[in-house]
Amino acid sequence: GLKVGVAVELAKAAEAADIDSVWVAEGPAARDALLTLGAIAAATSRVELVTGVVNAFTRHPAQLAASFATLDELSGGRAVCGVGIGARDGLTPLGYDVSKPYTAARETVELLRRLLRRESVTMEGSVYQVHGARLGVRPPREDIPIVLGASGPKMCALAGEATEGVYLLYGSEEYLRGSVRLALEARTSQVPFRVASPILLGVDND
């Protein structure tokens, strides 16, 4: 990934070019997305700050909620919670149990949502067990948007059902259109739905 200073300069240039949001990825042993976005928050004033995405297996949802609430406070209400359960091949050597990705994603989204609303949360889940947890930080917004990283049909449907957006992997136009359709078919909320997917490009002087 980019060095933090380079990422900050690119984010400042993106904001100057009227780009709406900056997305920062991370891997199991790469630069920290939330720390990078904290630096970007201090150097910008308008762009949304999105993790694209942080892994729900490597951070407990309560810690994620605290981190996103802190980023939202630092940025004046510009944080977006991008979470996912990908890169599992890189997590197994670190000792993580990644055997229930769909369940982990569903429970993570529910816990994040409730904790950011500052509810007292108890959950006896298959992946997470929480007993009377409550977020000790009051974010500027209790409805911080959540975006779910997805690839398969069930995860795309979960994104549409339970979150405000989907972050899709690289793929063909057919794959992307089909994935978005699955998400929208599962949607019941009237809140606008975000769709994001990375593209590979090269930039040259010509």
CSV table of C-alpha atoms in Angstrom, one decimal:
chain,number,residue,atom,x,y,z
A,1,GLY,CA,0.0,0.0,0.0
A,2,LEU,CA,0.9,3.6,-0.3
A,3,LYS,CA,3.0,5.4,2.4
A,4,VAL,CA,0.7,7.4,4.6
A,5,GLY,CA,2.2,10.8,3.4
A,6,VAL,CA,1.5,9.9,-0.2
A,7,ALA,CA,-2.0,8.8,0.6
A,8,VAL,CA,-2.7,12.1,2.3
A,9,GLU,CA,-1.4,14.1,-0.7
A,10,LEU,CA,-3.5,12.1,-3.0
A,11,ALA,CA,-6.6,12.6,-0.8
A,12,LYS,CA,-6.0,16.3,-0.8
A,13,ALA,CA,-5.7,16.3,-4.6
A,14,ALA,CA,-8.9,14.2,-4.8
A,15,GLU,CA,-10.8,16.7,-2.7
A,16,ALA,CA,-9.5,19.6,-4.8
A,17,ALA,CA,-10.8,17.8,-7.9
A,18,ASP,CA,-14.3,17.5,-6.3
A,19,ILE,CA,-14.1,13.8,-5.8
A,20,ASP,CA,-16.7,12.8,-3.2
A,21,SER,CA,-14.9,10.1,-1.1
A,22,VAL,CA,-11.6,8.5,-0.4
A,23,TRP,CA,-11.4,4.8,0.2
A,24,VAL,CA,-8.4,3.1,2.0
A,25,ALA,CA,-7.9,-0.6,2.0
A,26,GLU,CA,-5.9,-2.8,4.4
A,27,GLY,CA,-4.7,-6.4,4.6
A,28,PRO,CA,-3.8,-8.6,7.5
A,29,ALA,CA,-0.3,-7.3,7.6
A,30,ALA,CA,-0.4,-4.0,5.7
A,31,ARG,CA,-0.7,-0.4,6.6
A,32,ASP,CA,-3.6,0.4,8.9
A,33,ALA,CA,-6.5,1.9,7.1
A,34,LEU,CA,-8.0,3.7,10.1
A,35,LEU,CA,-4.8,5.4,11.0
A,36,THR,CA,-4.3,6.5,7.4
A,37,LEU,CA,-7.8,7.9,7.3
A,38,GLY,CA,-7.1,9.8,10.5
A,39,ALA,CA,-4.2,11.5,8.9
A,40,ILE,CA,-6.4,12.2,5.8
A,41,ALA,CA,-9.2,13.6,8.0
A,42,ALA,CA,-6.8,16.1,9.5
A,43,ALA,CA,-5.7,17.3,6.0
A,44,THR,CA,-9.1,17.5,4.3
A,45,SER,CA,-12.5,19.1,5.1
A,46,ARG,CA,-15.1,17.7,2.7
A,47,VAL,CA,-14.4,14.2,1.3
A,48,GLU,CA,-16.0,11.1,2.9
A,49,LEU,CA,-13.5,8.8,4.6
A,50,VAL,CA,-14.2,5.1,3.9
A,51,THR,CA,-12.4,2.0,4.8
A,52,GLY,CA,-12.5,-0.2,1.7
A,53,VAL,CA,-12.5,-2.5,3.7
A,54,VAL,CA,-11.3,-3.5,7.2
A,55,ASN,CA,-11.6,-7.1,8.1
A,56,ALA,CA,-14.2,-8.1,10.7
A,57,PHE,CA,-12.1,-11.1,11.8
A,58,THR,CA,-9.1,-8.9,12.8
A,59,ARG,CA,-10.9,-6.3,14.9
A,60,HIS,CA,-13.8,-7.1,17.3
A,61,PRO,CA,-16.9,-5.2,16.3
A,62,ALA,CA,-16.8,-3.2,19.6
A,63,GLN,CA,-13.3,-2.0,18.7
A,64,LEU,CA,-14.5,-1.2,15.2
A,65,ALA,CA,-17.4,0.8,16.5
A,66,ALA,CA,-15.0,2.8,18.8
A,67,SER,CA,-12.6,3.4,15.9
A,68,PHE,CA,-15.3,4.6,13.5
A,69,ALA,CA,-16.9,6.8,16.2
A,70,THR,CA,-13.4,8.4,16.8
A,71,LEU,CA,-12.9,8.9,13.0
A,72,ASP,CA,-16.3,10.4,12.7
A,73,GLU,CA,-15.5,12.8,15.6
A,74,LEU,CA,-12.1,13.7,14.1
A,75,SER,CA,-13.5,14.3,10.6
A,76,GLY,CA,-16.7,16.2,11.6
A,77,GLY,CA,-19.1,13.4,10.6
A,78,ARG,CA,-17.4,12.1,7.4
A,79,ALA,CA,-16.7,8.5,8.3
A,80,VAL,CA,-18.2,5.5,6.5
A,81,CYS,CA,-17.7,2.0,8.0
A,82,GLY,CA,-16.5,-0.3,5.2
A,83,VAL,CA,-16.2,-3.8,6.6
A,84,GLY,CA,-15.7,-7.3,5.2
A,85,ILE,CA,-14.5,-10.8,5.8
A,86,GLY,CA,-12.1,-11.3,2.8
A,87,ALA,CA,-8.4,-12.2,2.6
A,88,ARG,CA,-9.1,-15.3,4.6
A,89,ASP,CA,-6.1,-17.1,3.2
A,90,GLY,CA,-3.9,-14.6,4.9
A,91,LEU,CA,-5.8,-14.9,8.2
A,92,THR,CA,-5.6,-18.6,8.7
A,93,PRO,CA,-1.8,-18.6,9.2
A,94,LEU,CA,-2.4,-16.0,12.0
A,95,GLY,CA,-4.6,-18.3,13.9
A,96,TYR,CA,-8.0,-16.8,13.1
A,97,ASP,CA,-11.1,-19.0,12.9
A,98,VAL,CA,-12.6,-18.0,9.5
A,99,SER,CA,-15.0,-20.9,9.2
A,100,LYS,CA,-18.2,-18.8,9.3
A,101,PRO,CA,-17.7,-15.8,7.1
A,102,TYR,CA,-21.4,-15.1,6.3
A,103,THR,CA,-22.4,-15.4,10.0
A,104,ALA,CA,-19.4,-13.2,11.1
A,105,ALA,CA,-20.4,-10.5,8.6
A,106,ARG,CA,-24.1,-10.5,9.7
A,107,GLU,CA,-23.2,-10.4,13.4
A,108,THR,CA,-20.5,-7.7,12.8
A,109,VAL,CA,-23.0,-5.4,10.9
A,110,GLU,CA,-25.7,-5.9,13.7
A,111,LEU,CA,-23.2,-5.2,16.5
A,112,LEU,CA,-21.7,-2.2,14.7
A,113,ARG,CA,-25.1,-0.7,14.0
A,114,ARG,CA,-26.3,-1.1,17.6
A,115,LEU,CA,-23.1,0.0,19.3
A,116,LEU,CA,-22.9,3.1,17.1
A,117,ARG,CA,-26.4,4.0,18.3
A,118,ARG,CA,-25.1,3.6,21.8
A,119,GLU,CA,-27.4,0.8,22.7
A,120,SER,CA,-26.6,-1.6,25.5
A,121,VAL,CA,-25.9,-4.7,23.5
A,122,THR,CA,-26.2,-8.4,24.4
A,123,MET,CA,-25.6,-11.0,21.7
A,124,GLU,CA,-25.2,-14.7,22.0
A,125,GLY,CA,-24.0,-15.2,18.4
A,126,SER,CA,-22.2,-18.0,16.7
A,127,VAL,CA,-19.1,-15.9,16.2
A,128,TYR,CA,-19.5,-13.1,18.8
A,129,GLN,CA,-20.7,-13.2,22.4
A,130,VAL,CA,-21.4,-9.8,23.9
A,131,HIS,CA,-22.9,-9.1,27.3
A,132,GLY,CA,-24.2,-5.6,28.1
A,133,ALA,CA,-21.6,-3.8,25.9
A,134,ARG,CA,-22.1,-0.1,25.3
A,135,LEU,CA,-20.0,2.4,23.3
A,136,GLY,CA,-18.3,4.9,25.5
A,137,VAL,CA,-17.8,7.4,22.7
A,138,ARG,CA,-20.7,9.5,21.3
A,139,PRO,CA,-20.1,10.0,17.6
A,140,PRO,CA,-21.4,13.1,15.8
A,141,ARG,CA,-23.9,10.7,14.1
A,142,GLU,CA,-25.5,7.6,15.4
A,143,ASP,CA,-26.4,6.5,11.9
A,144,ILE,CA,-22.9,6.3,10.4
A,145,PRO,CA,-23.3,4.5,7.1
A,146,ILE,CA,-22.0,0.9,6.8
A,147,VAL,CA,-20.8,-0.7,3.5
A,148,LEU,CA,-20.2,-4.4,3.3
A,149,GLY,CA,-17.5,-6.0,1.2
A,150,ALA,CA,-19.0,-8.8,-0.8
A,151,SER,CA,-18.3,-11.3,-3.6
A,152,GLY,CA,-20.8,-14.2,-3.5
A,153,PRO,CA,-24.6,-14.0,-3.8
A,154,LYS,CA,-25.4,-14.4,-0.1
A,155,MET,CA,-23.0,-11.6,0.9
A,156,CYS,CA,-24.3,-9.3,-1.8
A,157,ALA,CA,-27.9,-9.9,-0.6
A,158,LEU,CA,-26.8,-9.3,3.0
A,159,ALA,CA,-25.3,-5.9,1.9
A,160,GLY,CA,-28.6,-4.9,0.4
A,161,GLU,CA,-30.6,-6.1,3.3
A,162,ALA,CA,-28.6,-4.8,6.3
A,163,THR,CA,-26.2,-2.0,5.2
A,164,GLU,CA,-26.1,1.2,3.1
A,165,GLY,CA,-23.7,-0.1,0.4
A,166,VAL,CA,-21.7,-2.8,-1.2
A,167,TYR,CA,-18.0,-2.9,-2.0
A,168,LEU,CA,-17.5,-5.4,-4.8
A,169,LEU,CA,-14.3,-7.0,-6.0
A,170,TYR,CA,-12.8,-6.7,-9.5
A,171,GLY,CA,-15.0,-8.4,-12.0
A,172,SER,CA,-16.7,-8.3,-15.4
A,173,GLU,CA,-19.6,-6.0,-16.1
A,174,GLU,CA,-21.9,-9.0,-16.0
A,175,TYR,CA,-20.6,-9.9,-12.5
A,176,LEU,CA,-20.9,-6.4,-11.2
A,177,ARG,CA,-24.5,-5.9,-12.6
A,178,GLY,CA,-25.6,-9.2,-11.2
A,179,SER,CA,-24.1,-8.5,-7.8
A,180,VAL,CA,-25.8,-5.1,-7.6
A,181,ARG,CA,-29.1,-6.6,-8.7
A,182,LEU,CA,-28.9,-9.2,-5.9
A,183,ALA,CA,-28.2,-6.5,-3.3
A,184,LEU,CA,-31.0,-4.3,-4.5
A,185,GLU,CA,-33.5,-7.2,-4.6
A,186,ALA,CA,-32.9,-7.8,-0.9
A,187,ARG,CA,-33.2,-4.1,0.0
A,188,THR,CA,-36.2,-2.8,2.0
A,189,SER,CA,-34.8,0.6,3.2
A,190,GLN,CA,-35.4,3.8,1.3
A,191,VAL,CA,-31.9,5.1,2.3
A,192,PRO,CA,-29.8,5.6,-0.9
A,193,PHE,CA,-27.5,2.6,-1.5
A,194,ARG,CA,-23.8,3.0,-2.4
A,195,VAL,CA,-22.0,0.8,-4.9
A,196,ALA,CA,-18.3,0.8,-5.1
A,197,SER,CA,-15.8,-1.4,-7.0
A,198,PRO,CA,-12.1,-0.8,-7.7
A,199,ILE,CA,-10.7,-0.5,-11.2
A,200,LEU,CA,-7.1,-0.9,-12.3
A,201,LEU,CA,-5.7,2.0,-14.3
A,202,GLY,CA,-2.4,3.6,-15.3
A,203,VAL,CA,-1.8,7.4,-15.3
A,204,ASP,CA,0.6,9.0,-17.7
A,205,ASN,CA,1.4,12.4,-19.0
A,206,ASP,CA,-0.5,11.8,-22.3
